[in-house]
Amino acid sequence: MHNNRSEFALRGPVVGRKQWLFAGSTGGAEAAATMFSLVGSCMLQGIDPWTYLADVLTRLGDHPVNRVHELCLLYT
């Protein structure tokens, strides 16, 4: 058994550790964690994170709040 996939997933945060040491505020750290989770989830699902974010962010302004969950369903 090997853990190449999990080690590769951790490579980004480890390489950028010094840059992200100081997030500036608690809110900044929470925003960074949210983005890392979103991008990591996209990658695990085989979705290009940049394409997903560009699409979702352009739709978000006109999308009804009670139907936000539909934005996730577009890519599953």
mmCIF file with all atom_site columns, C-alpha atoms in Angstrom:
data_model
loop_
_atom_site.group_PDB
_atom_site.id
_atom_site.type_symbol
_atom_site.label_atom_id
_atom_site.label_alt_id
_atom_site.label_comp_id
_atom_site.label_asym_id
_atom_site.label_entity_id
_atom_site.label_seq_id
_atom_site.pdbx_PDB_ins_code
_atom_site.Cartn_x
_atom_site.Cartn_y
_atom_site.Cartn_z
_atom_site.occupancy
_atom_site.B_iso_or_equiv
_atom_site.pdbx_formal_charge
_atom_site.auth_seq_id
_atom_site.auth_comp_id
_atom_site.auth_asym_id
_atom_site.auth_atom_id
_atom_site.pdbx_PDB_model_num
ATOM 1  C CA . MET A 1 1  ? 0.000   0.000  0.000   1.00 0.00 ? 1  MET A CA 1
ATOM 2  C CA . HIS A 1 2  ? 1.102   3.564  -0.582  1.00 0.00 ? 2  HIS A CA 1
ATOM 3  C CA . ASN A 1 3  ? -0.189  7.015  0.179   1.00 0.00 ? 3  ASN A CA 1
ATOM 4  C CA . ASN A 1 4  ? 1.058   8.908  -2.878  1.00 0.00 ? 4  ASN A CA 1
ATOM 5  C CA . ARG A 1 5  ? -2.330  10.469 -3.529  1.00 0.00 ? 5  ARG A CA 1
ATOM 6  C CA . SER A 1 6  ? -2.684  11.895 -0.026  1.00 0.00 ? 6  SER A CA 1
ATOM 7  C CA . GLU A 1 7  ? 0.918   13.112 0.037   1.00 0.00 ? 7  GLU A CA 1
ATOM 8  C CA . PHE A 1 8  ? 0.410   14.866 -3.292  1.00 0.00 ? 8  PHE A CA 1
ATOM 9  C CA . ALA A 1 9  ? -2.755  16.510 -1.941  1.00 0.00 ? 9  ALA A CA 1
ATOM 10 C CA . LEU A 1 10 ? -0.783  17.872 1.019   1.00 0.00 ? 10 LEU A CA 1
ATOM 11 C CA . ARG A 1 11 ? 2.078   19.160 -1.112  1.00 0.00 ? 11 ARG A CA 1
ATOM 12 C CA . GLY A 1 12 ? 0.463   22.540 -1.890  1.00 0.00 ? 12 GLY A CA 1
ATOM 13 C CA . PRO A 1 13 ? -0.203  23.590 1.692   1.00 0.00 ? 13 PRO A CA 1
ATOM 14 C CA . VAL A 1 14 ? 3.234   22.397 2.793   1.00 0.00 ? 14 VAL A CA 1
ATOM 15 C CA . VAL A 1 15 ? 5.031   24.332 0.057   1.00 0.00 ? 15 VAL A CA 1
ATOM 16 C CA . GLY A 1 16 ? 3.086   27.510 0.843   1.00 0.00 ? 16 GLY A CA 1
ATOM 17 C CA . ARG A 1 17 ? 3.222   27.190 4.614   1.00 0.00 ? 17 ARG A CA 1
ATOM 18 C CA . LYS A 1 18 ? 5.475   30.208 5.173   1.00 0.00 ? 18 LYS A CA 1
ATOM 19 C CA . GLN A 1 19 ? 3.363   32.411 2.904   1.00 0.00 ? 19 GLN A CA 1
ATOM 20 C CA . TRP A 1 20 ? 0.171   31.438 4.719   1.00 0.00 ? 20 TRP A CA 1
ATOM 21 C CA . LEU A 1 21 ? 1.570   31.592 8.230   1.00 0.00 ? 21 LEU A CA 1
ATOM 22 C CA . PHE A 1 22 ? -0.039  34.979 8.817   1.00 0.00 ? 22 PHE A CA 1
ATOM 23 C CA . ALA A 1 23 ? -3.516  35.267 7.340   1.00 0.00 ? 23 ALA A CA 1
ATOM 24 C CA . GLY A 1 24 ? -3.976  38.784 8.677   1.00 0.00 ? 24 GLY A CA 1
ATOM 25 C CA . SER A 1 25 ? -7.090  37.994 10.671  1.00 0.00 ? 25 SER A CA 1
ATOM 26 C CA . THR A 1 26 ? -9.334  35.178 11.783  1.00 0.00 ? 26 THR A CA 1
ATOM 27 C CA . GLY A 1 27 ? -11.696 35.978 8.924   1.00 0.00 ? 27 GLY A CA 1
ATOM 28 C CA . GLY A 1 28 ? -8.819  35.784 6.436   1.00 0.00 ? 28 GLY A CA 1
ATOM 29 C CA . ALA A 1 29 ? -7.766  32.410 7.793   1.00 0.00 ? 29 ALA A CA 1
ATOM 30 C CA . GLU A 1 30 ? -11.334 31.105 7.573   1.00 0.00 ? 30 GLU A CA 1
ATOM 31 C CA . ALA A 1 31 ? -11.664 32.367 3.987   1.00 0.00 ? 31 ALA A CA 1
ATOM 32 C CA . ALA A 1 32 ? -8.381  30.688 3.031   1.00 0.00 ? 32 ALA A CA 1
ATOM 33 C CA . ALA A 1 33 ? -9.495  27.416 4.633   1.00 0.00 ? 33 ALA A CA 1
ATOM 34 C CA . THR A 1 34 ? -12.798 27.584 2.758   1.00 0.00 ? 34 THR A CA 1
ATOM 35 C CA . MET A 1 35 ? -11.022 28.114 -0.560  1.00 0.00 ? 35 MET A CA 1
ATOM 36 C CA . PHE A 1 36 ? -8.557  25.284 0.120   1.00 0.00 ? 36 PHE A CA 1
ATOM 37 C CA . SER A 1 37 ? -11.469 22.966 0.899   1.00 0.00 ? 37 SER A CA 1
ATOM 38 C CA . LEU A 1 38 ? -13.382 24.011 -2.212  1.00 0.00 ? 38 LEU A CA 1
ATOM 39 C CA . VAL A 1 39 ? -10.413 23.640 -4.551  1.00 0.00 ? 39 VAL A CA 1
ATOM 40 C CA . GLY A 1 40 ? -9.414  20.322 -2.944  1.00 0.00 ? 40 GLY A CA 1
ATOM 41 C CA . SER A 1 41 ? -12.951 18.967 -3.292  1.00 0.00 ? 41 SER A CA 1
ATOM 42 C CA . CYS A 1 42 ? -13.037 19.968 -6.952  1.00 0.00 ? 42 CYS A CA 1
ATOM 43 C CA . MET A 1 43 ? -9.746  18.226 -7.595  1.00 0.00 ? 43 MET A CA 1
ATOM 44 C CA . LEU A 1 44 ? -10.885 15.029 -5.876  1.00 0.00 ? 44 LEU A CA 1
ATOM 45 C CA . GLN A 1 45 ? -14.029 14.997 -8.040  1.00 0.00 ? 45 GLN A CA 1
ATOM 46 C CA . GLY A 1 46 ? -12.021 15.537 -11.243 1.00 0.00 ? 46 GLY A CA 1
ATOM 47 C CA . ILE A 1 47 ? -13.401 19.052 -11.783 1.00 0.00 ? 47 ILE A CA 1
ATOM 48 C CA . ASP A 1 48 ? -11.143 21.901 -12.870 1.00 0.00 ? 48 ASP A CA 1
ATOM 49 C CA . PRO A 1 49 ? -11.385 24.344 -9.922  1.00 0.00 ? 49 PRO A CA 1
ATOM 50 C CA . TRP A 1 50 ? -10.852 27.466 -12.040 1.00 0.00 ? 50 TRP A CA 1
ATOM 51 C CA . THR A 1 51 ? -13.574 26.536 -14.511 1.00 0.00 ? 51 THR A CA 1
ATOM 52 C CA . TYR A 1 52 ? -15.949 25.695 -11.660 1.00 0.00 ? 52 TYR A CA 1
ATOM 53 C CA . LEU A 1 53 ? -15.283 28.935 -9.781  1.00 0.00 ? 53 LEU A CA 1
ATOM 54 C CA . ALA A 1 54 ? -15.578 31.077 -12.921 1.00 0.00 ? 54 ALA A CA 1
ATOM 55 C CA . ASP A 1 55 ? -18.912 29.468 -13.775 1.00 0.00 ? 55 ASP A CA 1
ATOM 56 C CA . VAL A 1 56 ? -20.388 29.531 -10.269 1.00 0.00 ? 56 VAL A CA 1
ATOM 57 C CA . LEU A 1 57 ? -19.264 33.075 -9.469  1.00 0.00 ? 57 LEU A CA 1
ATOM 58 C CA . THR A 1 58 ? -20.823 34.434 -12.680 1.00 0.00 ? 58 THR A CA 1
ATOM 59 C CA . ARG A 1 59 ? -24.131 32.690 -11.875 1.00 0.00 ? 59 ARG A CA 1
ATOM 60 C CA . LEU A 1 60 ? -24.172 33.542 -8.171  1.00 0.00 ? 60 LEU A CA 1
ATOM 61 C CA . GLY A 1 61 ? -25.364 37.142 -8.475  1.00 0.00 ? 61 GLY A CA 1
ATOM 62 C CA . ASP A 1 62 ? -28.572 36.238 -10.337 1.00 0.00 ? 62 ASP A CA 1
ATOM 63 C CA . HIS A 1 63 ? -29.228 32.883 -8.716  1.00 0.00 ? 63 HIS A CA 1
ATOM 64 C CA . PRO A 1 64 ? -32.051 32.638 -6.128  1.00 0.00 ? 64 PRO A CA 1
ATOM 65 C CA . VAL A 1 65 ? -30.759 32.070 -2.600  1.00 0.00 ? 65 VAL A CA 1
ATOM 66 C CA . ASN A 1 66 ? -33.149 29.194 -1.935  1.00 0.00 ? 66 ASN A CA 1
ATOM 67 C CA . ARG A 1 67 ? -31.717 27.298 -4.959  1.00 0.00 ? 67 ARG A CA 1
ATOM 68 C CA . VAL A 1 68 ? -27.973 27.683 -4.307  1.00 0.00 ? 68 VAL A CA 1
ATOM 69 C CA . HIS A 1 69 ? -27.622 23.913 -3.902  1.00 0.00 ? 69 HIS A CA 1
ATOM 70 C CA . GLU A 1 70 ? -28.324 23.599 -7.646  1.00 0.00 ? 70 GLU A CA 1
ATOM 71 C CA . LEU A 1 71 ? -24.953 25.168 -8.386  1.00 0.00 ? 71 LEU A CA 1
ATOM 72 C CA . CYS A 1 72 ? -23.265 22.076 -6.968  1.00 0.00 ? 72 CYS A CA 1
ATOM 73 C CA . LEU A 1 73 ? -25.451 19.733 -8.969  1.00 0.00 ? 73 LEU A CA 1
ATOM 74 C CA . LEU A 1 74 ? -24.212 21.161 -12.272 1.00 0.00 ? 74 LEU A CA 1
ATOM 75 C CA . TYR A 1 75 ? -20.903 19.377 -11.834 1.00 0.00 ? 75 TYR A CA 1
ATOM 76 C CA . THR A 1 76 ? -21.908 16.043 -10.350 1.00 0.00 ? 76 THR A CA 1
#
